[in-house]
Amino acid sequence: MSDANDSTPTLAATGDLDQHTDHGDWSSAGFATRAIHAGQDPDAATGAVVTPIYQVSTYKQDGVGGLRGGYEYSRSGNPTRAALEEALRSAEGGGAGFAFSSGLAAEDTLLRAVLRPGDHVVMANDAYGGTYRLIARVFGPWGVEHTPVDLSDPDAVLAAIRPGQTKVIWVETPTNPLLGVADIAALAAHAAAAGAVLVVDNTFATPYLQQPIALGADVVVHSTTKYIGGHSDVVGGALVVADGAQLPVGLDGPTGTTALADAVAFHQNASGAVAGPFDSWLTMRGLKTLAVRMDRHCANAAAVAAFLEARDDVPQVIYPGLESHAGHEVAARQMSGFGGMVSFRAGSAERAEQICARTKIFLLAESLGGVESLIELPARMTHGSVVGTDLEVPDDLVRLSVGIEDEADLLADLAQALA
Ligand SMILES: *Cc1c(COP(=O)(O)O)cnc(C)c1O
C-alpha cells in the first residue's frame, strides 16, 4: 500500500509473508521446529541462518510502485518484523500474525479495530491491570462499557452478555496474578452465539502450553515482553488472528471486508504502534527457545508450589497444577503444562513485604516470564492501578515468576526468606 495516499492496506502488503520471503511450509512440523524455522528461512542474499535486523525505514522502488517483495515503508512492513509475525502466526496456529511495540499497543490496536462507541466488553474480574485500565479509562471515555466477571464461571459470563451490545469477550487464562482458569471452548461457544469476538490473552500460558485458536478463540493477544521474549530485555506485543475470523456482527471493516485480520492489518498501519526491527529480532530469538524454557519453568514452578503448599506458615498457594486449585481440571484439559507462575498468601501484608525484601535469587521486580526468578507484591506493584476497583487483589498476595535456575537454589532461597 502507499503511505502517501488512502489506498486500502491488504494483508499481503502489511504482514503476510508469502510475498516477502520464499519460506518453507512448516505447517506439519512440531511446535519447537516451527518456533525455530517458520518465517525464518536462511537469508536469500547471503545464506545467513538468522534473519537479519533490517534496520531501515524505506526501500528503493524499481520505478514508481515497483516494490521489491512488497516493501515500501517500515511502518507498513519490515522484513525482520514480517519474519517474527510469521513465526508467531505459526506458533499459535492462526491465519495472520502482527507484532507491536508492547502488549498494550497490541491490545489498543485490536480494541480500536473491533469496538465502536456504545459497545460493551465482558472481561475477567482479575484481568491484567493494564488491560483493565485501557478498557475502563481509555476506551470508557470513548463510550465503551465493560463488565468484569469471574471467567471461571461460564454461566456468569453468559449472564453478563448484553445481546447486540457485547462485541468482545476478553479472556485471560491463567489470570494475573490470581491464576484463575477459564474454559476457553465454553466461552468460545458463548461468544459465537452472541456475535462477539473471543479474545484470549495467552501471555501466561504461551502457545507452547495452550492453543486458544484451536479451542475456538478468534484472536490471541501476547505481551511478548514476558515468556516469548523470555530474557527481560525487550518490550513487545502481538496479535494472532484465527483463519476466517470475522469482525463483530454488524460492524463494517475499514477495508470493505468483514475479515478481522484485514481490520487489524489496517489499524496496525493506520495507528502505527509497530515493533521495531531490533525488538522483533530479539523477540524472535526468544521464541526459538520457548519450548525448552517452558519445560523448565513448569518443572521449577511445580516444585515451588509443592514446597510452599507443604508449609504451615503459608495459608494458601495458588498454582493451576495443584489439585487444590479450583481450575485444575480445566487447566489439565486445555493446557499441556501449568506454567511458571505461582502466587501465595503470606497471611499479612507486612509478612508479604518482608518475604519480598528477603529473597536473594528471586529479584524484587515487576514483569515476569524471563529466565531469572522474580518476586513481587501485586497490590502495591503491578496491580496498584486497580486498587479500589472490582479488580483489587489481596494485600498479602505474593506473586512469583519462577525462572529456570536450579530448583534446589530456588527452594533454599524461599526457605530462608520465609523463615
Ligand atoms: C504484561 C502483560 C500485558 C501488557 O503487556 P506490555 O508488554 O507490558 O504492554 C498484558 N497482559 C498480560 C497478561 C501481561 O502480563
Short mmCIF file of C-alpha atoms and ligand atoms in Angstrom, two decimals:
data_model
loop_
_atom_site.label_atom_id
_atom_site.label_comp_id
_atom_site.label_asym_id
_atom_site.label_seq_id
_atom_site.Cartn_x
_atom_site.Cartn_y
_atom_site.Cartn_z
CA MET A 1 0.00 0.00 0.00
CA SER A 2 1.09 3.54 -0.35
CA ASP A 3 1.55 5.55 2.78
CA ALA A 4 1.09 8.74 0.77
CA ASN A 5 -2.49 8.07 -0.25
CA ASP A 6 -5.51 6.50 1.35
CA SER A 7 -5.46 3.24 -0.50
CA THR A 8 -6.52 0.15 1.35
CA PRO A 9 -3.77 -1.83 3.04
CA THR A 10 -4.12 -5.53 2.49
CA LEU A 11 -2.63 -8.36 4.46
CA ALA A 12 -0.40 -9.19 1.54
CA ALA A 13 1.19 -5.79 1.77
CA THR A 14 1.43 -5.44 5.53
CA GLY A 15 2.01 -8.69 7.31
CA ASP A 16 1.65 -11.82 5.30
CA LEU A 17 4.97 -13.34 4.42
CA ASP A 18 4.02 -15.11 1.23
CA GLN A 19 5.31 -12.28 -0.88
CA HIS A 20 8.10 -11.29 1.46
CA THR A 21 10.17 -14.46 1.62
CA ASP A 22 10.00 -17.79 -0.08
CA HIS A 23 9.55 -19.52 3.25
CA GLY A 24 9.18 -23.24 3.52
CA ASP A 25 5.91 -24.84 4.54
CA TRP A 26 6.36 -25.76 8.19
CA SER A 27 2.68 -26.39 8.89
CA SER A 28 3.11 -30.11 9.58
CA ALA A 29 6.17 -29.66 11.82
CA GLY A 30 6.08 -29.80 15.61
CA PHE A 31 5.98 -26.73 17.85
CA ALA A 32 9.69 -26.39 18.58
CA THR A 33 10.61 -26.84 14.92
CA ARG A 34 8.11 -24.19 13.82
CA ALA A 35 9.30 -21.77 16.51
CA ILE A 36 12.84 -22.05 15.13
CA HIS A 37 12.11 -22.16 11.40
CA ALA A 38 8.70 -20.74 10.43
CA GLY A 39 9.22 -17.39 8.68
CA GLN A 40 12.95 -17.70 9.33
CA ASP A 41 14.43 -19.26 6.19
CA PRO A 42 18.09 -18.50 5.54
CA ASP A 43 18.59 -15.04 4.07
CA ALA A 44 18.15 -15.23 0.29
CA ALA A 45 21.11 -12.93 -0.48
CA THR A 46 23.76 -14.33 1.90
CA GLY A 47 22.53 -17.60 3.38
CA ALA A 48 22.67 -16.07 6.88
CA VAL A 49 20.93 -18.65 9.06
CA VAL A 50 19.40 -15.99 11.29
CA THR A 51 17.00 -13.38 9.89
CA PRO A 52 19.00 -10.12 9.69
CA ILE A 53 17.98 -6.96 11.52
CA TYR A 54 16.67 -4.83 8.65
CA GLN A 55 17.28 -1.52 10.42
CA VAL A 56 15.74 0.54 7.64
CA SER A 57 12.77 2.85 7.19
CA THR A 58 12.35 2.91 3.38
CA TYR A 59 13.02 0.80 0.29
CA LYS A 60 14.19 1.72 -3.21
CA GLN A 61 11.47 1.23 -5.79
CA ASP A 62 12.18 -0.18 -9.24
CA GLY A 63 10.14 2.50 -10.96
CA VAL A 64 7.13 4.12 -9.31
CA GLY A 65 5.22 1.42 -7.44
CA GLY A 66 7.82 -1.21 -8.34
CA LEU A 67 8.19 -2.64 -4.84
CA ARG A 68 10.64 -5.43 -4.12
CA GLY A 69 8.84 -8.06 -2.05
CA GLY A 70 6.05 -5.61 -1.23
CA TYR A 71 8.23 -3.40 0.98
CA GLU A 72 7.71 0.33 0.79
CA TYR A 73 7.97 1.87 4.27
CA SER A 74 8.77 0.15 7.56
CA ARG A 75 5.62 1.13 9.47
CA SER A 76 3.68 -0.74 6.81
CA GLY A 77 6.09 -3.64 6.54
CA ASN A 78 9.66 -4.61 7.51
CA PRO A 79 11.36 -7.94 6.73
CA THR A 80 12.54 -8.60 10.30
CA ARG A 81 9.11 -7.83 11.71
CA ALA A 82 7.48 -9.91 8.96
CA ALA A 83 9.63 -12.90 9.93
CA LEU A 84 8.53 -12.56 13.57
CA GLU A 85 4.88 -12.15 12.54
CA GLU A 86 5.00 -15.36 10.52
CA ALA A 87 6.77 -17.21 13.36
CA LEU A 88 4.09 -16.06 15.84
CA ARG A 89 1.27 -16.94 13.42
CA SER A 90 2.69 -20.42 13.05
CA ALA A 91 3.24 -20.84 16.81
CA GLU A 92 -0.42 -20.05 17.56
CA GLY A 93 -1.85 -21.90 14.55
CA GLY A 94 -3.57 -18.76 13.29
CA GLY A 95 -4.20 -17.14 9.92
CA ALA A 96 -2.25 -13.88 10.37
CA GLY A 97 0.27 -12.51 12.88
CA PHE A 98 1.01 -8.91 13.84
CA ALA A 99 3.83 -7.56 16.02
CA PHE A 100 3.58 -4.39 18.11
CA SER A 101 5.78 -2.22 20.27
CA SER A 102 4.18 -3.53 23.50
CA GLY A 103 1.44 -5.85 24.67
CA LEU A 104 -0.80 -2.88 25.43
CA ALA A 105 -0.16 -1.42 21.96
CA ALA A 106 -1.39 -4.73 20.53
CA GLU A 107 -4.47 -4.62 22.77
CA ASP A 108 -5.19 -0.98 21.90
CA THR A 109 -4.98 -1.71 18.17
CA LEU A 110 -7.28 -4.71 18.46
CA LEU A 111 -9.89 -2.83 20.51
CA ARG A 112 -9.92 0.06 18.03
CA ALA A 113 -10.49 -2.44 15.24
CA VAL A 114 -13.46 -4.21 16.86
CA LEU A 115 -15.25 -1.62 19.06
CA ARG A 116 -17.37 1.45 18.41
CA PRO A 117 -18.99 3.91 20.88
CA GLY A 118 -21.85 2.23 22.74
CA ASP A 119 -20.31 -1.25 22.55
CA HIS A 120 -19.75 -3.45 25.59
CA VAL A 121 -16.90 -5.71 26.71
CA VAL A 122 -17.10 -8.66 29.10
CA MET A 123 -13.76 -9.22 30.83
CA ALA A 124 -12.14 -11.01 33.77
CA ASN A 125 -12.64 -9.56 37.23
CA ASP A 126 -8.96 -10.25 37.82
CA ALA A 127 -7.63 -9.18 34.42
CA TYR A 128 -4.14 -7.78 33.97
CA GLY A 129 -4.28 -4.28 35.50
CA GLY A 130 -3.08 -2.57 32.34
CA THR A 131 -5.80 -4.24 30.27
CA TYR A 132 -8.42 -3.10 32.75
CA ARG A 133 -7.01 0.44 32.74
CA LEU A 134 -7.06 0.53 28.92
CA ILE A 135 -10.65 -0.68 28.65
CA ALA A 136 -12.03 1.32 31.60
CA ARG A 137 -10.06 4.56 31.42
CA VAL A 138 -9.08 4.93 27.75
CA PHE A 139 -11.99 3.28 25.93
CA GLY A 140 -14.53 4.19 28.66
CA PRO A 141 -14.44 7.92 27.83
CA TRP A 142 -14.98 6.98 24.14
CA GLY A 143 -18.27 5.35 25.09
CA VAL A 144 -17.23 1.72 25.55
CA GLU A 145 -18.80 -0.05 28.55
CA HIS A 146 -17.40 -3.07 30.36
CA THR A 147 -18.46 -5.69 32.90
CA PRO A 148 -15.84 -7.55 34.98
CA VAL A 149 -16.92 -11.14 35.75
CA ASP A 150 -15.47 -14.35 37.15
CA LEU A 151 -14.41 -16.01 33.90
CA SER A 152 -14.07 -19.40 35.58
CA ASP A 153 -17.89 -19.44 35.70
CA PRO A 154 -19.24 -19.67 32.10
CA ASP A 155 -22.79 -19.02 33.39
CA ALA A 156 -21.65 -15.69 34.88
CA VAL A 157 -20.18 -14.78 31.50
CA LEU A 158 -23.43 -15.70 29.76
CA ALA A 159 -25.39 -13.55 32.24
CA ALA A 160 -23.08 -10.57 31.62
CA ILE A 161 -23.51 -10.67 27.82
CA ARG A 162 -25.80 -7.89 26.56
CA PRO A 163 -27.34 -9.14 23.31
CA GLY A 164 -26.50 -6.86 20.42
CA GLN A 165 -24.19 -4.70 22.55
CA THR A 166 -21.47 -7.07 23.75
CA LYS A 167 -18.88 -7.15 20.98
CA VAL A 168 -15.86 -8.55 22.81
CA ILE A 169 -15.32 -11.26 25.41
CA TRP A 170 -11.80 -10.69 26.72
CA VAL A 171 -10.33 -13.79 28.34
CA GLU A 172 -7.14 -14.25 30.29
CA THR A 173 -6.26 -17.77 31.37
CA PRO A 174 -4.46 -18.29 33.65
CA THR A 175 -5.11 -14.80 35.03
CA ASN A 176 -2.63 -12.39 36.51
CA PRO A 177 -1.99 -12.57 39.48
CA LEU A 178 -4.69 -14.89 40.89
CA LEU A 179 -4.11 -17.62 38.26
CA GLY A 180 -7.83 -18.15 37.64
CA VAL A 181 -8.58 -20.61 34.83
CA ALA A 182 -11.28 -20.08 32.19
CA ASP A 183 -12.70 -22.80 29.92
CA ILE A 184 -11.82 -21.36 26.50
CA ALA A 185 -14.02 -23.74 24.49
CA ALA A 186 -17.08 -23.00 26.65
CA LEU A 187 -16.56 -19.24 26.33
CA ALA A 188 -15.97 -19.55 22.57
CA ALA A 189 -19.45 -21.03 22.22
CA HIS A 190 -20.97 -18.11 24.17
CA ALA A 191 -19.05 -15.56 22.08
CA ALA A 192 -20.09 -17.16 18.80
CA ALA A 193 -23.76 -17.21 19.87
CA ALA A 194 -23.55 -13.51 20.78
CA GLY A 195 -21.78 -12.50 17.54
CA ALA A 196 -18.89 -11.22 19.67
CA VAL A 197 -15.16 -11.64 19.20
CA LEU A 198 -13.44 -14.01 21.66
CA VAL A 199 -10.03 -12.63 22.60
CA VAL A 200 -7.60 -14.73 24.65
CA ASP A 201 -4.59 -13.14 26.32
CA ASN A 202 -2.19 -16.12 26.12
CA THR A 203 0.75 -14.34 27.77
CA PHE A 204 0.90 -16.58 30.86
CA ALA A 205 0.37 -19.92 29.15
CA THR A 206 2.29 -19.25 25.90
CA PRO A 207 1.45 -21.07 22.65
CA TYR A 208 3.67 -23.94 23.79
CA LEU A 209 1.30 -24.84 26.64
CA GLN A 210 -2.06 -23.62 25.29
CA GLN A 211 -3.51 -23.14 21.79
CA PRO A 212 -6.57 -20.88 22.16
CA ILE A 213 -7.33 -20.71 18.43
CA ALA A 214 -7.72 -24.50 18.29
CA LEU A 215 -10.19 -24.13 21.20
CA GLY A 216 -12.28 -21.55 19.33
CA ALA A 217 -10.68 -18.14 20.06
CA ASP A 218 -10.90 -15.53 17.29
CA VAL A 219 -7.72 -13.75 18.28
CA VAL A 220 -4.81 -14.34 20.64
CA VAL A 221 -3.02 -11.46 22.38
CA HIS A 222 0.51 -11.56 23.77
CA SER A 223 2.75 -9.42 25.79
CA THR A 224 5.86 -10.87 24.10
CA THR A 225 7.76 -8.96 26.79
CA LYS A 226 7.13 -11.98 29.00
CA TYR A 227 7.74 -15.65 28.10
CA ILE A 228 8.08 -15.30 24.33
CA GLY A 229 10.89 -12.75 24.63
CA GLY A 230 11.89 -14.63 27.74
CA HIS A 231 15.04 -12.74 28.77
CA SER A 232 13.70 -9.50 30.31
CA ASP A 233 15.44 -7.49 27.60
CA VAL A 234 12.66 -6.35 25.25
CA VAL A 235 9.10 -4.94 25.42
CA GLY A 236 6.73 -6.14 22.71
CA GLY A 237 3.26 -7.37 21.87
CA ALA A 238 1.47 -9.50 19.32
CA LEU A 239 -1.89 -10.40 17.87
CA VAL A 240 -2.60 -13.64 16.05
CA VAL A 241 -5.95 -13.76 14.26
CA ALA A 242 -7.65 -17.08 13.55
CA ASP A 243 -8.06 -18.03 9.92
CA GLY A 244 -11.50 -16.83 8.79
CA ALA A 245 -12.27 -14.84 11.97
CA GLN A 246 -14.79 -12.05 11.41
CA LEU A 247 -15.46 -8.65 12.96
CA PRO A 248 -18.32 -8.49 15.49
CA VAL A 249 -21.70 -8.99 13.79
CA GLY A 250 -22.89 -5.75 12.19
CA LEU A 251 -19.52 -3.96 12.01
CA ASP A 252 -18.21 -2.99 8.57
CA GLY A 253 -14.43 -3.12 8.33
CA PRO A 254 -12.32 -0.19 7.12
CA THR A 255 -11.14 -2.11 4.05
CA GLY A 256 -14.53 -3.15 2.71
CA THR A 257 -14.33 -6.68 4.16
CA THR A 258 -15.55 -8.07 7.46
CA ALA A 259 -12.40 -10.15 7.95
CA LEU A 260 -10.92 -9.47 11.39
CA ALA A 261 -7.37 -9.88 10.04
CA ASP A 262 -7.95 -7.18 7.38
CA ALA A 263 -9.22 -4.75 10.02
CA VAL A 264 -6.25 -5.46 12.31
CA ALA A 265 -3.80 -5.02 9.40
CA PHE A 266 -5.42 -1.70 8.54
CA HIS A 267 -5.27 -0.45 12.12
CA GLN A 268 -1.70 -1.68 12.66
CA ASN A 269 -0.60 0.53 9.78
CA ALA A 270 -3.04 3.37 10.42
CA SER A 271 -2.16 3.75 14.12
CA GLY A 272 1.42 2.59 13.70
CA ALA A 273 2.37 1.06 17.07
CA VAL A 274 4.60 -1.47 15.31
CA ALA A 275 7.54 -3.47 16.67
CA GLY A 276 10.91 -2.11 15.56
CA PRO A 277 13.43 -4.30 13.72
CA PHE A 278 15.77 -4.88 16.67
CA ASP A 279 12.92 -5.61 19.07
CA SER A 280 11.45 -8.02 16.50
CA TRP A 281 14.80 -9.77 16.20
CA LEU A 282 15.22 -10.14 19.98
CA THR A 283 11.68 -11.46 20.29
CA MET A 284 12.31 -14.00 17.53
CA ARG A 285 15.48 -15.12 19.28
CA GLY A 286 13.44 -15.71 22.42
CA LEU A 287 10.72 -17.62 20.58
CA LYS A 288 13.27 -20.12 19.26
CA THR A 289 13.93 -21.46 22.80
CA LEU A 290 10.40 -21.09 24.18
CA ALA A 291 9.70 -24.83 24.29
CA VAL A 292 12.78 -25.80 26.30
CA ARG A 293 12.45 -22.81 28.61
CA MET A 294 8.79 -23.55 29.33
CA ASP A 295 9.58 -27.16 30.23
CA ARG A 296 11.99 -25.92 32.91
CA HIS A 297 9.67 -23.08 34.05
CA CYS A 298 6.89 -25.65 34.55
CA ALA A 299 9.09 -28.12 36.43
CA ASN A 300 10.54 -25.46 38.73
CA ALA A 301 7.13 -23.87 39.38
CA ALA A 302 5.61 -27.25 40.26
CA ALA A 303 8.44 -27.82 42.76
CA VAL A 304 7.99 -24.35 44.27
CA ALA A 305 4.22 -24.80 44.56
CA ALA A 306 4.61 -28.19 46.28
CA PHE A 307 7.26 -26.77 48.64
CA LEU A 308 5.03 -23.84 49.63
CA GLU A 309 1.91 -25.97 50.00
CA ALA A 310 3.72 -28.25 52.46
CA ARG A 311 4.47 -25.34 54.83
CA ASP A 312 2.19 -24.49 57.76
CA ASP A 313 3.10 -20.79 57.61
CA VAL A 314 1.72 -20.29 54.06
CA PRO A 315 -2.09 -20.07 54.27
CA GLN A 316 -2.78 -20.54 50.55
CA VAL A 317 -0.81 -21.49 47.45
CA ILE A 318 -2.30 -20.78 44.03
CA TYR A 319 -0.98 -22.83 41.10
CA PRO A 320 -3.14 -24.45 38.40
CA GLY A 321 -1.04 -27.61 38.64
CA LEU A 322 -2.11 -28.22 42.26
CA GLU A 323 -5.15 -30.42 42.78
CA SER A 324 -6.29 -27.86 45.37
CA HIS A 325 -6.72 -25.27 42.56
CA ALA A 326 -10.38 -24.77 41.57
CA GLY A 327 -9.46 -24.67 37.87
CA HIS A 328 -7.11 -27.66 37.94
CA GLU A 329 -9.30 -29.95 35.82
CA VAL A 330 -9.99 -27.35 33.13
CA ALA A 331 -6.32 -26.41 33.06
CA ALA A 332 -5.30 -30.06 32.72
CA ARG A 333 -7.70 -30.40 29.78
CA GLN A 334 -6.71 -27.31 27.82
CA MET A 335 -3.04 -26.85 28.75
CA SER A 336 -0.13 -29.22 28.18
CA GLY A 337 1.67 -27.86 31.27
CA PHE A 338 0.74 -25.49 34.10
CA GLY A 339 3.20 -22.66 33.52
CA GLY A 340 5.81 -20.85 35.55
CA MET A 341 3.70 -18.51 37.71
CA VAL A 342 2.91 -19.27 41.36
CA SER A 343 1.06 -16.98 43.78
CA PHE A 344 0.61 -17.39 47.52
CA ARG A 345 -0.95 -15.64 50.50
CA ALA A 346 1.56 -14.72 53.20
CA GLY A 347 -1.01 -14.18 55.97
CA SER A 348 -0.49 -10.42 56.31
CA ALA A 349 0.65 -7.52 54.16
CA GLU A 350 3.63 -6.99 56.49
CA ARG A 351 4.85 -10.57 56.15
CA ALA A 352 4.35 -10.45 52.37
CA GLU A 353 6.53 -7.35 52.18
CA GLN A 354 9.20 -8.93 54.40
CA ILE A 355 9.38 -12.03 52.22
CA CYS A 356 9.78 -9.87 49.11
CA ALA A 357 12.62 -7.98 50.82
CA ARG A 358 14.47 -11.14 51.89
CA THR A 359 14.77 -13.28 48.78
CA LYS A 360 18.14 -13.15 47.08
CA ILE A 361 17.71 -15.16 43.86
CA PHE A 362 14.08 -14.13 43.37
CA LEU A 363 14.58 -10.47 42.42
CA LEU A 364 12.04 -7.91 43.59
CA ALA A 365 10.71 -6.63 40.30
CA GLU A 366 7.61 -6.23 38.15
CA SER A 367 7.14 -8.22 34.95
CA LEU A 368 7.51 -11.99 34.54
CA GLY A 369 8.43 -14.74 32.14
CA GLY A 370 12.19 -14.21 31.98
CA VAL A 371 14.88 -16.79 32.70
CA GLU A 372 15.53 -15.18 36.10
CA SER A 373 13.12 -15.68 39.00
CA LEU A 374 11.17 -12.63 40.19
CA ILE A 375 9.04 -11.87 43.25
CA GLU A 376 6.54 -9.06 43.73
CA LEU A 377 3.63 -7.72 45.76
CA PRO A 378 0.79 -7.21 43.22
CA ALA A 379 -1.36 -4.97 45.44
CA ARG A 380 1.40 -2.36 45.63
CA MET A 381 3.28 -3.02 42.38
CA THR A 382 1.79 -4.50 39.17
CA HIS A 383 -1.81 -4.13 40.31
CA GLY A 384 -1.58 -0.75 42.02
CA SER A 385 -3.73 0.69 39.23
CA VAL A 386 -6.74 -1.46 40.23
CA VAL A 387 -6.80 -0.69 43.97
CA GLY A 388 -10.32 0.39 44.88
CA THR A 389 -11.89 -1.27 41.80
CA ASP A 390 -13.59 -4.64 41.26
CA LEU A 391 -10.15 -5.96 40.36
CA GLU A 392 -8.40 -5.19 43.66
CA VAL A 393 -6.18 -8.10 44.78
CA PRO A 394 -5.49 -9.27 48.39
CA ASP A 395 -2.77 -7.21 50.08
CA ASP A 396 -0.92 -10.30 51.39
CA LEU A 397 -0.65 -11.88 47.94
CA VAL A 398 2.89 -12.59 46.72
CA ARG A 399 3.46 -13.43 43.04
CA LEU A 400 6.43 -15.49 41.87
CA SER A 401 7.67 -15.71 38.32
CA VAL A 402 9.67 -18.92 38.69
CA GLY A 403 12.72 -18.82 36.45
CA ILE A 404 14.91 -21.55 35.04
CA GLU A 405 17.68 -21.55 37.67
CA ASP A 406 18.48 -24.73 39.62
CA GLU A 407 15.48 -25.95 41.56
CA ALA A 408 17.43 -26.55 44.79
CA ASP A 409 18.71 -22.97 44.82
CA LEU A 410 15.20 -21.57 44.32
CA LEU A 411 13.73 -23.67 47.16
CA ALA A 412 16.59 -22.74 49.50
CA ASP A 413 16.07 -19.04 48.72
CA LEU A 414 12.35 -19.25 49.54
CA ALA A 415 13.03 -21.28 52.70
CA GLN A 416 15.39 -18.63 54.10
CA ALA A 417 13.01 -15.79 53.15
CA LEU A 418 10.03 -17.47 54.85
CA ALA A 419 11.94 -18.43 57.99
C1 LIG B 1 2.49 -7.57 30.77
C2 LIG B 1 1.13 -8.01 30.34
C3 LIG B 1 0.39 -7.28 29.40
C4 LIG B 1 0.86 -5.94 28.85
O1 LIG B 1 1.98 -6.08 28.04
P1 LIG B 1 3.14 -4.94 27.90
O2 LIG B 1 4.12 -5.62 27.00
O3 LIG B 1 3.65 -4.66 29.28
O4 LIG B 1 2.49 -3.75 27.29
C5 LIG B 1 -0.83 -7.78 29.01
N1 LIG B 1 -1.31 -8.94 29.51
C6 LIG B 1 -0.64 -9.67 30.42
C7 LIG B 1 -1.23 -10.93 30.94
C8 LIG B 1 0.60 -9.22 30.87
O5 LIG B 1 1.26 -9.94 31.78
#
